[in-house]
């Protein structure tokens, strides 16, 4: 074994090419808190990658390099952010420009791995790319696809959550914001969505990329374990920028992840990127801007905080057939403080995305989970991203829930109201119960169609709200066992609820009720 | 109170010192320090001096060269460096045994020619992790 090491070394030494060139360098004037001020570097461009020579590294007392990005180009100095441990850099350290912008190495080998925003593996499973892997780099910052290469969103991205797939449908290529207070179920929705992609076998599985920005490491570890358990890591990449790493890496994480997603989109595949969450991303950018002495604006955010998110989210698109037909769907998450959606960052991101899923604490504590506010949540892509079957049954769902909400105040006096009002309230209660769903139990859309059909056509009106959950579970079990191919399979295959299929479904539900009752 | 940049201070200092000698020189310097203190820019003084040195050398067409080597350089090597750089040279020598071999040349604090042994060795093994 010793010999092979020596052989390798010999080969390295022989194959090594000497490179001596004159390069323009700079010296660090000030360093601290993740940023550095550099003198010299006259020819450096904005957003150019820099290399800081720092202390530490090999035993010879030599130096390691820490990377950075040139942010501020001032008259006699350059302000740069440091992508790594700034404690090793000293005043007077040499800084070299690299002549390129930040890019991430991408490839199929990334799938199933947990990486940091610079592409280094964090899951302890060794290097990501082997020696024979093709070297493909995607730039972290890139122009969004233009109007001519896009087409309108037409394929559904099923989340497996009944309330969302029925009333706030998401399509491939859309941006849908998930907004709510802390501990309200935002991450649960995206976890269920990722798990459901593996189960929604009617369509090709998108590559899911989960970006953890500023999260607790324990939360990220738990999420990865859950995804592994559910078999979702076979098509998922996790880009982790946990709370302990510098703010500059928090700032980069969404852009690196989008670059990875664009790689798959360009190949004609579907990709799903989840940014959890963009509020912390905005904090990181604010921190860097304030340290670099950029003037603070509203809520101390810098002036270009809108551009920070708009250029990120505009990269999500559905490409037309001439350009491969791939798509990149974005699900950004924003955490509000006490439900204030009119704060600066939430309003910014709401105006960028194609709709929002609004989670309310009141509903959460009433037991409605997912705590979706159907009235305020919207999907601007709407039914063009729904299967025909779902469109048919869910059209009335939204209306009936809206009517129920209007009458909700009178629900306390249910016994003193006229027949039709009382019926509406009962129906509304039943539908609300149907839409409740536990965590990590995404439902395939054909089952959703049947269940919602049963609800909106009055088949569950005679069941008390407390028992609707159990009854609907039994109904779906019944359909799965006895009518899998005849009904469920047909719905899945055709995506439609044709007349004869509807009759069959009606009959099946009737039979079920007889046996149950 | 207007903000002056470091290069503006340095340029002003150099202009003020032009063609002054002896006691007039020290008087001018004293006045300059007074103004820097008045403008509350005392903390920038170190950088102003550095910048003034740089600008003054540039004006005179002299290049400042710092050389790091493992052992003191011979006169022949120094002459060679001067010839290659082209212009008149103010040479500063640093002996650092960590360099192992070769020399590192830094011109005007801006251009680095790294022909040292240590950086070659590091580049050779940076991608090669043995064991």
CSV table of C-alpha atoms in Angstrom, one decimal, chain A residues 453 459 475 478-479 482-483 487 499-515:
chain,number,residue,atom,x,y,z
A,453,UNK,CA,-67.2,14.5,-4.6
A,459,UNK,CA,-73.4,12.0,0.7
A,475,UNK,CA,-65.0,5.3,2.6
A,478,UNK,CA,-63.6,0.8,0.8
A,479,UNK,CA,-63.0,2.4,-2.6
A,482,UNK,CA,-63.2,-2.9,-3.9
A,483,UNK,CA,-63.0,-0.3,-6.7
A,487,UNK,CA,-62.9,3.8,-10.4
A,499,UNK,CA,-70.4,10.7,-16.8
A,500,UNK,CA,-70.3,6.9,-16.5
A,501,UNK,CA,-67.4,7.0,-14.0
A,502,UNK,CA,-69.4,9.4,-12.0
A,503,UNK,CA,-72.3,7.0,-11.9
A,504,UNK,CA,-70.1,4.2,-10.8
A,505,UNK,CA,-68.7,6.4,-8.0
A,506,UNK,CA,-72.2,7.4,-6.9
A,507,UNK,CA,-73.2,3.8,-6.8
A,508,UNK,CA,-70.1,2.8,-4.8
A,509,UNK,CA,-70.6,5.5,-2.2
A,510,UNK,CA,-74.3,4.4,-1.9
A,511,UNK,CA,-73.3,0.9,-1.3
A,512,UNK,CA,-70.7,2.0,1.3
A,513,UNK,CA,-73.2,4.0,3.2
A,514,UNK,CA,-75.5,1.0,3.4
A,515,UNK,CA,-72.8,-1.2,4.9
